[in-house]
Amino acid sequence: MATDPSHKLSTIAVTAGRPERTPDAPLNTPITMAATYVAGGDVEYGRYGNPTWTALEDALGALEGGRCLTFASGLAAVATVLDLVAADGLVIVPRHSYTGTIMQLADLESRGRLRVQLVDITDTEAVVASCADAALVWLESPTNPALEIADIATITAAAHEAGAYVVVDNTFATPLLQRPLEDGVDIVVHSATKYLAGHSDVTMGAIVVTDDELWAVLKGRRDLVGAIPGAFEAWLTLRGLRTLHLRVERAQANAQELVRRLGDHPAVDTVAYPGFGAIVSIVVAQGAMAADLLCRTTQLWVHATSLGGVESTLERRRRWKAEAPTIPDALVRLSVGIEDVDDLWDDLRTALDGCVG
Ligand SMILES: Cc1ncc(COP(=O)(O)O)c(C=O)c1O
């Protein structure tokens, strides 16, 4: 059913991607398990389309303000976008982008497919200067896990002057807190695994664009490569989207309260928080071993990678070899969930107390 564009995003999250309201129609789009379809239609084969994906794509497209394609994972979406870069093209990317994105770029560069320039995304002047030779400017804002913010509108204008694509990985902000297509960005990418699905039970990715031709090119790549989502995963993500606004609102309120409390704790050297969203990065004053101890001793917070679920998780990012060496060794990324904030603080404070010794 078509969404009413005059509706607020929270209403769209609830209403988009529903079946037509005919008597006895289900309220929710069913899960269509189909590897092939009766000949003569628009889809024909399971790799080319699925009604459950379409429902989710309608909903996420409406939230971001564009046309959506869903993928098997966030990194499948990232790979599909990077494939747009012509041979030997230059990609500008924040040095603190998600490690998987950086690893994909490093792999492509090592095989002579494209060139990569890592930048400090907070240095707008330097990034604008780098845009002159770019084929594609990748933005992740906030970055993972440094939580740096890019000046999206200024960088986009400079990149477009150079004829480059601009991409924003909007995983951390979600369309509720940031809608990059409104700033003229060409492509939004998501790890739907995180906030969009929201329950740590789905791996999925998405791309949203405004240009129909670009959408068709990307759809062609998905058809060809086959990095398609499962129908059940699409259904779960659509179900997750229905409460996105409530989850983001609650998790963000919890994060803001925890940021206020964390600053005063003697085990916390620095707190990084961009002012919105529900990811907080802290540097443990007593070093990496104390940071590991913190992750091992919380009872309510789960020691796990990933983020954006209803449950609060934490991890020391440098435990991953691929993490940038400029990320402090003792940085712990907190993904704040929707539990009671006092329970979250009591657990975190007790574990932090243990780091002071
Ligand atoms: C910002 C960001 N983008 C992309 C990805 C990759 O997504 P996926 O794990 O769904 O492949 C991640 C995963 O952590 C991420 O944090």
mmCIF file of C-alpha atoms and ligand atoms in Angstrom:
data_model
loop_
_atom_site.group_PDB
_atom_site.id
_atom_site.type_symbol
_atom_site.label_atom_id
_atom_site.label_comp_id
_atom_site.label_asym_id
_atom_site.label_seq_id
_atom_site.Cartn_x
_atom_site.Cartn_y
_atom_site.Cartn_z
ATOM 1 C CA MET A 1 0.000 0.000 0.000
ATOM 2 C CA ALA A 2 1.324 3.477 -0.856
ATOM 3 C CA THR A 3 2.519 5.594 2.067
ATOM 4 C CA ASP A 4 1.225 9.098 2.694
ATOM 5 C CA PRO A 5 4.292 11.343 2.231
ATOM 6 C CA SER A 6 2.783 13.953 4.571
ATOM 7 C CA HIS A 7 3.094 11.491 7.466
ATOM 8 C CA LYS A 8 5.872 11.753 10.051
ATOM 9 C CA LEU A 9 8.658 9.146 9.986
ATOM 10 C CA SER A 10 7.303 7.319 13.041
ATOM 11 C CA THR A 11 3.966 6.844 11.250
ATOM 12 C CA ILE A 12 5.746 5.706 8.080
ATOM 13 C CA ALA A 13 7.729 3.158 10.130
ATOM 14 C CA VAL A 14 4.422 1.630 11.219
ATOM 15 C CA THR A 15 2.437 1.914 7.985
ATOM 16 C CA ALA A 16 4.833 1.450 5.055
ATOM 17 C CA GLY A 17 5.171 -1.882 3.245
ATOM 18 C CA ARG A 18 1.693 -3.176 4.167
ATOM 19 C CA PRO A 19 -0.618 -5.117 1.811
ATOM 20 C CA GLU A 20 -3.601 -3.349 0.212
ATOM 21 C CA ARG A 21 -6.590 -3.096 2.585
ATOM 22 C CA THR A 22 -8.978 -5.504 0.886
ATOM 23 C CA PRO A 23 -11.384 -7.711 2.873
ATOM 24 C CA ASP A 24 -9.543 -10.519 4.644
ATOM 25 C CA ALA A 25 -6.125 -9.321 3.470
ATOM 26 C CA PRO A 26 -3.478 -9.881 6.144
ATOM 27 C CA LEU A 27 -2.262 -6.719 7.867
ATOM 28 C CA ASN A 28 1.323 -7.858 7.497
ATOM 29 C CA THR A 29 3.091 -8.835 4.296
ATOM 30 C CA PRO A 30 3.493 -12.628 4.397
ATOM 31 C CA ILE A 31 6.821 -14.393 4.031
ATOM 32 C CA THR A 32 7.007 -15.610 0.436
ATOM 33 C CA MET A 33 9.265 -18.636 0.143
ATOM 34 C CA ALA A 34 9.813 -18.889 -3.611
ATOM 35 C CA ALA A 35 12.805 -19.857 -5.724
ATOM 36 C CA THR A 36 10.836 -19.378 -8.932
ATOM 37 C CA TYR A 37 7.550 -17.912 -10.182
ATOM 38 C CA VAL A 38 5.018 -18.821 -12.864
ATOM 39 C CA ALA A 39 6.390 -17.535 -16.191
ATOM 40 C CA GLY A 40 5.119 -14.368 -17.837
ATOM 41 C CA GLY A 41 5.420 -11.892 -14.965
ATOM 42 C CA ASP A 42 7.994 -9.216 -14.059
ATOM 43 C CA VAL A 43 10.051 -11.277 -11.608
ATOM 44 C CA GLU A 44 10.350 -14.840 -13.019
ATOM 45 C CA TYR A 45 13.067 -16.129 -10.637
ATOM 46 C CA GLY A 46 13.867 -15.949 -6.923
ATOM 47 C CA ARG A 47 17.143 -14.077 -7.395
ATOM 48 C CA TYR A 48 15.369 -11.252 -9.238
ATOM 49 C CA GLY A 49 12.712 -10.385 -6.696
ATOM 50 C CA ASN A 50 10.518 -11.388 -3.782
ATOM 51 C CA PRO A 51 7.327 -9.739 -2.445
ATOM 52 C CA THR A 52 8.680 -9.779 1.125
ATOM 53 C CA TRP A 53 11.829 -7.924 0.056
ATOM 54 C CA THR A 54 9.645 -5.475 -1.861
ATOM 55 C CA ALA A 55 7.561 -4.694 1.224
ATOM 56 C CA LEU A 56 10.701 -3.997 3.264
ATOM 57 C CA GLU A 57 12.248 -1.987 0.414
ATOM 58 C CA ASP A 58 9.086 0.130 0.156
ATOM 59 C CA ALA A 59 9.210 0.823 3.888
ATOM 60 C CA LEU A 60 12.932 1.622 4.139
ATOM 61 C CA GLY A 61 12.791 3.617 0.916
ATOM 62 C CA ALA A 62 9.961 5.709 2.358
ATOM 63 C CA LEU A 63 11.933 6.286 5.577
ATOM 64 C CA GLU A 64 15.127 7.387 3.771
ATOM 65 C CA GLY A 65 13.285 9.265 1.014
ATOM 66 C CA GLY A 66 14.392 7.150 -1.971
ATOM 67 C CA ARG A 67 14.247 3.732 -3.658
ATOM 68 C CA CYS A 68 15.688 0.809 -1.744
ATOM 69 C CA LEU A 69 17.345 -2.509 -2.564
ATOM 70 C CA THR A 70 18.039 -5.084 0.135
ATOM 71 C CA PHE A 71 21.064 -7.386 0.306
ATOM 72 C CA ALA A 72 22.367 -10.445 2.123
ATOM 73 C CA SER A 73 24.436 -8.284 4.508
ATOM 74 C CA GLY A 74 25.677 -4.746 5.005
ATOM 75 C CA LEU A 75 28.981 -5.699 3.415
ATOM 76 C CA ALA A 76 27.205 -7.150 0.366
ATOM 77 C CA ALA A 77 25.590 -3.715 -0.049
ATOM 78 C CA VAL A 78 28.992 -2.022 0.430
ATOM 79 C CA ALA A 79 30.578 -4.280 -2.231
ATOM 80 C CA THR A 80 27.771 -3.528 -4.681
ATOM 81 C CA VAL A 81 28.290 0.220 -4.267
ATOM 82 C CA LEU A 82 32.092 0.002 -4.589
ATOM 83 C CA ASP A 83 31.580 -1.886 -7.834
ATOM 84 C CA LEU A 84 30.335 1.397 -9.353
ATOM 85 C CA VAL A 85 33.884 2.775 -9.293
ATOM 86 C CA ALA A 86 35.532 2.575 -12.719
ATOM 87 C CA ALA A 87 38.953 0.893 -13.013
ATOM 88 C CA ASP A 88 41.663 2.791 -11.132
ATOM 89 C CA GLY A 89 39.151 5.310 -9.734
ATOM 90 C CA LEU A 90 39.959 7.052 -6.463
ATOM 91 C CA VAL A 91 37.817 6.384 -3.368
ATOM 92 C CA ILE A 92 37.990 8.817 -0.451
ATOM 93 C CA VAL A 93 37.085 7.158 2.845
ATOM 94 C CA PRO A 94 37.258 8.096 6.540
ATOM 95 C CA ARG A 95 40.229 6.323 8.154
ATOM 96 C CA HIS A 96 37.928 5.299 11.018
ATOM 97 C CA SER A 97 35.186 3.731 8.910
ATOM 98 C CA TYR A 98 33.888 0.297 9.833
ATOM 99 C CA THR A 99 36.769 -2.176 9.514
ATOM 100 C CA GLY A 100 34.897 -4.375 7.020
ATOM 101 C CA THR A 101 34.501 -1.446 4.623
ATOM 102 C CA ILE A 102 38.174 -0.537 4.979
ATOM 103 C CA MET A 103 39.153 -4.192 4.440
ATOM 104 C CA GLN A 104 37.068 -4.412 1.257
ATOM 105 C CA LEU A 105 38.720 -1.258 -0.066
ATOM 106 C CA ALA A 106 42.197 -2.494 0.872
ATOM 107 C CA ASP A 107 41.489 -5.776 -0.901
ATOM 108 C CA LEU A 108 40.306 -4.008 -4.068
ATOM 109 C CA GLU A 109 43.316 -1.685 -3.975
ATOM 110 C CA SER A 110 45.769 -4.556 -3.481
ATOM 111 C CA ARG A 111 44.381 -6.204 -6.623
ATOM 112 C CA GLY A 112 44.789 -2.981 -8.649
ATOM 113 C CA ARG A 113 41.042 -2.510 -9.012
ATOM 114 C CA LEU A 114 40.842 1.016 -7.512
ATOM 115 C CA ARG A 115 42.798 3.517 -5.416
ATOM 116 C CA VAL A 116 42.009 4.477 -1.818
ATOM 117 C CA GLN A 117 42.740 7.621 0.167
ATOM 118 C CA LEU A 118 42.068 7.492 3.904
ATOM 119 C CA VAL A 119 41.089 10.861 5.393
ATOM 120 C CA ASP A 120 40.330 12.439 8.745
ATOM 121 C CA ILE A 121 36.650 13.057 8.095
ATOM 122 C CA THR A 122 36.460 15.864 10.677
ATOM 123 C CA ASP A 123 38.952 17.931 8.643
ATOM 124 C CA THR A 124 36.384 19.229 6.149
ATOM 125 C CA GLU A 125 38.854 21.495 4.342
ATOM 126 C CA ALA A 126 41.294 18.644 3.661
ATOM 127 C CA VAL A 127 38.479 16.289 2.619
ATOM 128 C CA VAL A 128 37.074 18.908 0.230
ATOM 129 C CA ALA A 129 40.551 19.310 -1.302
ATOM 130 C CA SER A 130 40.840 15.502 -1.750
ATOM 131 C CA CYS A 131 37.500 15.380 -3.567
ATOM 132 C CA ALA A 132 38.978 16.990 -6.699
ATOM 133 C CA ASP A 133 40.301 13.660 -8.060
ATOM 134 C CA ALA A 134 37.702 11.360 -6.534
ATOM 135 C CA ALA A 135 35.430 8.895 -8.297
ATOM 136 C CA LEU A 136 33.545 8.109 -5.094
ATOM 137 C CA VAL A 137 33.487 9.745 -1.657
ATOM 138 C CA TRP A 138 32.517 7.354 1.117
ATOM 139 C CA LEU A 139 31.151 8.912 4.288
ATOM 140 C CA GLU A 140 30.373 7.169 7.504
ATOM 141 C CA SER A 141 28.920 9.599 9.998
ATOM 142 C CA PRO A 142 29.174 8.994 12.902
ATOM 143 C CA THR A 143 32.216 6.785 12.262
ATOM 144 C CA ASN A 144 32.548 3.381 13.898
ATOM 145 C CA PRO A 145 33.867 3.436 16.651
ATOM 146 C CA ALA A 146 35.467 6.919 16.883
ATOM 147 C CA LEU A 147 32.034 8.595 16.471
ATOM 148 C CA GLU A 148 33.401 11.434 14.348
ATOM 149 C CA ILE A 149 30.955 13.545 12.364
ATOM 150 C CA ALA A 150 31.321 14.579 8.711
ATOM 151 C CA ASP A 151 30.033 17.827 7.247
ATOM 152 C CA ILE A 152 27.898 15.897 4.768
ATOM 153 C CA ALA A 153 26.428 18.855 2.839
ATOM 154 C CA THR A 154 29.769 20.637 2.266
ATOM 155 C CA ILE A 155 31.643 17.470 1.271
ATOM 156 C CA THR A 156 28.788 16.382 -1.016
ATOM 157 C CA ALA A 157 28.835 19.712 -2.858
ATOM 158 C CA ALA A 158 32.609 19.461 -3.406
ATOM 159 C CA ALA A 159 32.427 15.817 -4.503
ATOM 160 C CA HIS A 160 29.654 16.550 -6.986
ATOM 161 C CA GLU A 161 31.679 19.381 -8.477
ATOM 162 C CA ALA A 162 34.337 16.750 -9.211
ATOM 163 C CA GLY A 163 31.709 14.391 -10.665
ATOM 164 C CA ALA A 164 32.107 11.857 -7.844
ATOM 165 C CA TYR A 165 29.425 9.712 -6.246
ATOM 166 C CA VAL A 166 28.774 10.412 -2.578
ATOM 167 C CA VAL A 167 27.782 7.552 -0.294
ATOM 168 C CA VAL A 168 26.754 7.719 3.359
ATOM 169 C CA ASP A 169 26.795 4.643 5.554
ATOM 170 C CA ASN A 170 23.809 5.619 7.711
ATOM 171 C CA THR A 171 23.888 2.552 9.956
ATOM 172 C CA PHE A 172 24.606 4.417 13.209
ATOM 173 C CA ALA A 173 22.184 7.303 12.736
ATOM 174 C CA THR A 174 19.228 5.538 11.028
ATOM 175 C CA PRO A 175 16.873 7.623 8.848
ATOM 176 C CA LEU A 176 15.185 8.866 12.003
ATOM 177 C CA LEU A 177 18.217 10.915 13.058
ATOM 178 C CA GLN A 178 19.830 11.663 9.686
ATOM 179 C CA ARG A 179 18.502 11.588 6.101
ATOM 180 C CA PRO A 180 21.545 12.060 3.849
ATOM 181 C CA LEU A 181 19.582 11.928 0.573
ATOM 182 C CA GLU A 182 18.092 15.294 1.590
ATOM 183 C CA ASP A 183 21.644 16.713 1.582
ATOM 184 C CA GLY A 184 22.065 15.620 -2.043
ATOM 185 C CA VAL A 185 23.968 12.409 -1.226
ATOM 186 C CA ASP A 186 23.624 9.851 -4.056
ATOM 187 C CA ILE A 187 23.580 6.609 -2.102
ATOM 188 C CA VAL A 188 22.730 5.586 1.452
ATOM 189 C CA VAL A 189 24.020 2.254 2.716
ATOM 190 C CA HIS A 190 22.874 0.326 5.781
ATOM 191 C CA SER A 191 23.894 -2.636 7.773
ATOM 192 C CA ALA A 192 20.241 -3.534 8.453
ATOM 193 C CA THR A 193 21.696 -6.073 10.875
ATOM 194 C CA LYS A 194 21.895 -3.217 13.402
ATOM 195 C CA TYR A 195 19.125 -0.742 14.285
ATOM 196 C CA LEU A 196 16.782 -1.428 11.369
ATOM 197 C CA ALA A 197 16.251 -5.081 12.297
ATOM 198 C CA GLY A 198 17.104 -4.199 15.878
ATOM 199 C CA HIS A 199 17.029 -7.551 17.672
ATOM 200 C CA SER A 200 20.421 -9.110 16.880
ATOM 201 C CA ASP A 201 18.776 -11.944 14.981
ATOM 202 C CA VAL A 202 19.223 -10.932 11.333
ATOM 203 C CA THR A 203 22.155 -10.245 9.008
ATOM 204 C CA MET A 204 21.085 -7.986 6.188
ATOM 205 C CA GLY A 205 22.042 -4.886 4.193
ATOM 206 C CA ALA A 206 20.359 -2.181 2.167
ATOM 207 C CA ILE A 207 21.032 0.570 -0.347
ATOM 208 C CA VAL A 208 18.755 3.564 -0.920
ATOM 209 C CA VAL A 209 19.082 5.994 -3.853
ATOM 210 C CA THR A 210 16.925 8.698 -5.429
ATOM 211 C CA ASP A 211 18.002 8.239 -9.056
ATOM 212 C CA ASP A 212 16.017 5.611 -10.997
ATOM 213 C CA GLU A 213 18.877 4.864 -13.394
ATOM 214 C CA LEU A 214 21.299 4.317 -10.538
ATOM 215 C CA TRP A 215 18.729 2.080 -8.840
ATOM 216 C CA ALA A 216 18.485 -0.013 -12.030
ATOM 217 C CA VAL A 217 22.287 -0.338 -12.270
ATOM 218 C CA LEU A 218 22.528 -1.488 -8.644
ATOM 219 C CA LYS A 219 19.575 -3.869 -9.085
ATOM 220 C CA GLY A 220 21.371 -5.282 -12.132
ATOM 221 C CA ARG A 221 24.463 -5.919 -9.992
ATOM 222 C CA ARG A 222 22.365 -7.658 -7.337
ATOM 223 C CA ASP A 223 20.675 -9.835 -9.973
ATOM 224 C CA LEU A 224 24.053 -10.765 -11.410
ATOM 225 C CA VAL A 225 25.998 -11.420 -8.222
ATOM 226 C CA GLY A 226 23.098 -12.804 -6.212
ATOM 227 C CA ALA A 227 23.876 -11.276 -2.808
ATOM 228 C CA ILE A 228 20.163 -11.367 -2.000
ATOM 229 C CA PRO A 229 18.496 -11.483 1.421
ATOM 230 C CA GLY A 230 16.426 -14.404 2.665
ATOM 231 C CA ALA A 231 12.659 -13.878 2.729
ATOM 232 C CA PHE A 232 12.482 -14.614 6.461
ATOM 233 C CA GLU A 233 15.271 -12.118 7.168
ATOM 234 C CA ALA A 234 13.415 -9.477 5.150
ATOM 235 C CA TRP A 235 10.255 -10.185 7.121
ATOM 236 C CA LEU A 236 12.080 -9.945 10.449
ATOM 237 C CA THR A 237 13.690 -6.660 9.436
ATOM 238 C CA LEU A 238 10.327 -5.244 8.363
ATOM 239 C CA ARG A 239 8.878 -6.341 11.690
ATOM 240 C CA GLY A 240 11.826 -4.657 13.423
ATOM 241 C CA LEU A 241 11.243 -1.421 11.506
ATOM 242 C CA ARG A 242 7.766 -1.117 13.042
ATOM 243 C CA THR A 243 9.333 -0.146 16.376
ATOM 244 C CA LEU A 244 12.454 1.612 15.082
ATOM 245 C CA HIS A 245 11.351 5.026 16.345
ATOM 246 C CA LEU A 246 10.547 3.731 19.832
ATOM 247 C CA ARG A 247 13.794 1.776 20.107
ATOM 248 C CA VAL A 248 15.948 4.631 18.834
ATOM 249 C CA GLU A 249 14.209 7.134 21.104
ATOM 250 C CA ARG A 250 14.660 4.994 24.208
ATOM 251 C CA ALA A 251 18.208 3.856 23.426
ATOM 252 C CA GLN A 252 19.257 7.438 22.668
ATOM 253 C CA ALA A 253 17.740 8.730 25.924
ATOM 254 C CA ASN A 254 19.582 5.967 27.814
ATOM 255 C CA ALA A 255 22.850 6.814 26.030
ATOM 256 C CA GLN A 256 22.543 10.512 26.831
ATOM 257 C CA GLU A 257 21.962 9.762 30.515
ATOM 258 C CA LEU A 258 24.885 7.314 30.648
ATOM 259 C CA VAL A 259 27.186 9.880 28.998
ATOM 260 C CA ARG A 260 26.311 12.309 31.833
ATOM 261 C CA ARG A 261 27.202 9.689 34.462
ATOM 262 C CA LEU A 262 30.279 8.163 32.778
ATOM 263 C CA GLY A 263 32.251 11.404 32.688
ATOM 264 C CA ASP A 264 32.648 11.434 36.477
ATOM 265 C CA HIS A 265 33.933 7.871 36.872
ATOM 266 C CA PRO A 266 37.674 7.548 37.668
ATOM 267 C CA ALA A 267 38.039 4.546 35.340
ATOM 268 C CA VAL A 268 36.874 6.613 32.363
ATOM 269 C CA ASP A 269 39.528 8.717 30.660
ATOM 270 C CA THR A 270 37.428 10.074 27.775
ATOM 271 C CA VAL A 271 33.870 9.722 26.540
ATOM 272 C CA ALA A 272 33.064 10.091 22.831
ATOM 273 C CA TYR A 273 29.451 10.798 21.974
ATOM 274 C CA PRO A 274 28.261 12.814 18.964
ATOM 275 C CA GLY A 275 25.174 14.117 20.794
ATOM 276 C CA PHE A 276 22.704 11.792 19.070
ATOM 277 C CA GLY A 277 22.225 8.053 18.616
ATOM 278 C CA ALA A 278 22.936 5.296 21.084
ATOM 279 C CA ILE A 279 26.590 4.393 20.544
ATOM 280 C CA VAL A 280 29.085 5.701 23.098
ATOM 281 C CA SER A 281 32.837 5.045 23.052
ATOM 282 C CA ILE A 282 34.860 5.315 26.248
ATOM 283 C CA VAL A 283 38.594 5.029 26.804
ATOM 284 C CA VAL A 284 39.375 3.170 30.025
ATOM 285 C CA ALA A 285 41.954 5.161 32.011
ATOM 286 C CA GLN A 286 43.730 2.052 33.321
ATOM 287 C CA GLY A 287 44.488 0.707 29.814
ATOM 288 C CA ALA A 288 43.612 -2.213 27.537
ATOM 289 C CA MET A 289 43.776 -4.938 30.209
ATOM 290 C CA ALA A 290 41.363 -2.993 32.386
ATOM 291 C CA ALA A 291 39.134 -2.479 29.341
ATOM 292 C CA ASP A 292 39.102 -6.263 28.789
ATOM 293 C CA LEU A 293 38.286 -6.736 32.467
ATOM 294 C CA LEU A 294 35.374 -4.316 32.129
ATOM 295 C CA CYS A 295 33.990 -6.317 29.185
ATOM 296 C CA ARG A 296 34.346 -9.589 31.101
ATOM 297 C CA THR A 297 32.750 -8.417 34.336
ATOM 298 C CA THR A 298 29.502 -6.750 33.316
ATOM 299 C CA GLN A 299 26.500 -8.947 34.050
ATOM 300 C CA LEU A 300 23.685 -7.117 32.267
ATOM 301 C CA TRP A 301 25.717 -5.667 29.382
ATOM 302 C CA VAL A 302 26.675 -8.470 27.001
ATOM 303 C CA HIS A 303 30.275 -8.775 25.846
ATOM 304 C CA ALA A 304 29.655 -9.088 22.103
ATOM 305 C CA THR A 305 30.454 -7.403 18.843
ATOM 306 C CA SER A 306 27.794 -5.738 16.674
ATOM 307 C CA LEU A 307 25.416 -3.034 17.849
ATOM 308 C CA GLY A 308 21.955 -1.584 17.490
ATOM 309 C CA GLY A 309 20.026 -4.389 19.205
ATOM 310 C CA VAL A 310 17.495 -3.953 21.999
ATOM 311 C CA GLU A 311 20.090 -5.358 24.408
ATOM 312 C CA SER A 312 23.141 -3.379 25.550
ATOM 313 C CA THR A 313 26.482 -4.740 24.360
ATOM 314 C CA LEU A 314 30.104 -3.686 24.710
ATOM 315 C CA GLU A 315 33.489 -4.615 23.343
ATOM 316 C CA ARG A 316 37.071 -3.375 23.168
ATOM 317 C CA ARG A 317 37.428 -2.625 19.488
ATOM 318 C CA ARG A 318 41.187 -3.148 19.212
ATOM 319 C CA ARG A 319 40.661 -6.825 20.092
ATOM 320 C CA TRP A 320 40.063 -7.037 16.320
ATOM 321 C CA LYS A 321 43.363 -7.019 14.430
ATOM 322 C CA ALA A 322 41.775 -5.119 11.542
ATOM 323 C CA GLU A 323 40.789 -2.139 13.727
ATOM 324 C CA ALA A 324 42.655 1.077 12.879
ATOM 325 C CA PRO A 325 45.834 1.584 14.962
ATOM 326 C CA THR A 326 44.701 5.181 15.592
ATOM 327 C CA ILE A 327 41.794 3.857 17.677
ATOM 328 C CA PRO A 328 42.972 3.804 21.316
ATOM 329 C CA ASP A 329 43.846 0.349 22.625
ATOM 330 C CA ALA A 330 41.611 0.860 25.653
ATOM 331 C CA LEU A 331 38.569 2.108 23.707
ATOM 332 C CA VAL A 332 35.388 0.237 24.597
ATOM 333 C CA ARG A 333 32.404 0.758 22.321
ATOM 334 C CA LEU A 334 29.067 0.687 24.112
ATOM 335 C CA SER A 335 25.906 -0.068 22.159
ATOM 336 C CA VAL A 336 23.235 1.200 24.515
ATOM 337 C CA GLY A 337 19.996 -0.762 24.443
ATOM 338 C CA ILE A 338 16.489 -0.144 25.699
ATOM 339 C CA GLU A 339 16.747 -1.614 29.214
ATOM 340 C CA ASP A 340 16.170 0.505 32.344
ATOM 341 C CA VAL A 341 18.928 3.119 32.476
ATOM 342 C CA ASP A 342 19.520 2.730 36.217
ATOM 343 C CA ASP A 343 20.039 -1.011 35.809
ATOM 344 C CA LEU A 344 22.467 -0.319 32.962
ATOM 345 C CA TRP A 345 24.379 2.217 35.030
ATOM 346 C CA ASP A 346 24.532 0.047 38.170
ATOM 347 C CA ASP A 347 26.029 -2.813 36.165
ATOM 348 C CA LEU A 348 28.471 -0.616 34.255
ATOM 349 C CA ARG A 349 29.550 1.348 37.344
ATOM 350 C CA THR A 350 30.192 -1.849 39.324
ATOM 351 C CA ALA A 351 32.354 -3.222 36.494
ATOM 352 C CA LEU A 352 34.149 0.136 36.106
ATOM 353 C CA ASP A 353 34.806 0.216 39.867
ATOM 354 C CA GLY A 354 36.655 -3.085 39.385
ATOM 355 C CA CYS A 355 38.980 -1.421 36.849
ATOM 356 C CA VAL A 356 40.147 1.183 39.359
ATOM 357 C CA GLY A 357 41.481 -1.682 41.516
HETATM 358 C C1 LIG B 1 28.822 1.034 10.107
HETATM 359 C C2 LIG B 1 28.754 -0.349 9.547
HETATM 360 N N1 LIG B 1 28.595 -0.514 8.228
HETATM 361 C C3 LIG B 1 28.536 -1.755 7.675
HETATM 362 C C4 LIG B 1 28.644 -2.885 8.456
HETATM 363 C C5 LIG B 1 28.601 -4.253 7.791
HETATM 364 O O1 LIG B 1 27.344 -4.810 7.957
HETATM 365 P P1 LIG B 1 27.066 -6.404 8.056
HETATM 366 O O2 LIG B 1 27.741 -6.888 9.301
HETATM 367 O O3 LIG B 1 25.574 -6.473 8.084
HETATM 368 O O4 LIG B 1 27.656 -7.012 6.830
HETATM 369 C C6 LIG B 1 28.802 -2.754 9.830
HETATM 370 C C7 LIG B 1 28.933 -3.955 10.683
HETATM 371 O O5 LIG B 1 29.271 -3.880 11.834
HETATM 372 C C8 LIG B 1 28.867 -1.453 10.393
HETATM 373 O O6 LIG B 1 29.033 -1.262 11.718
#
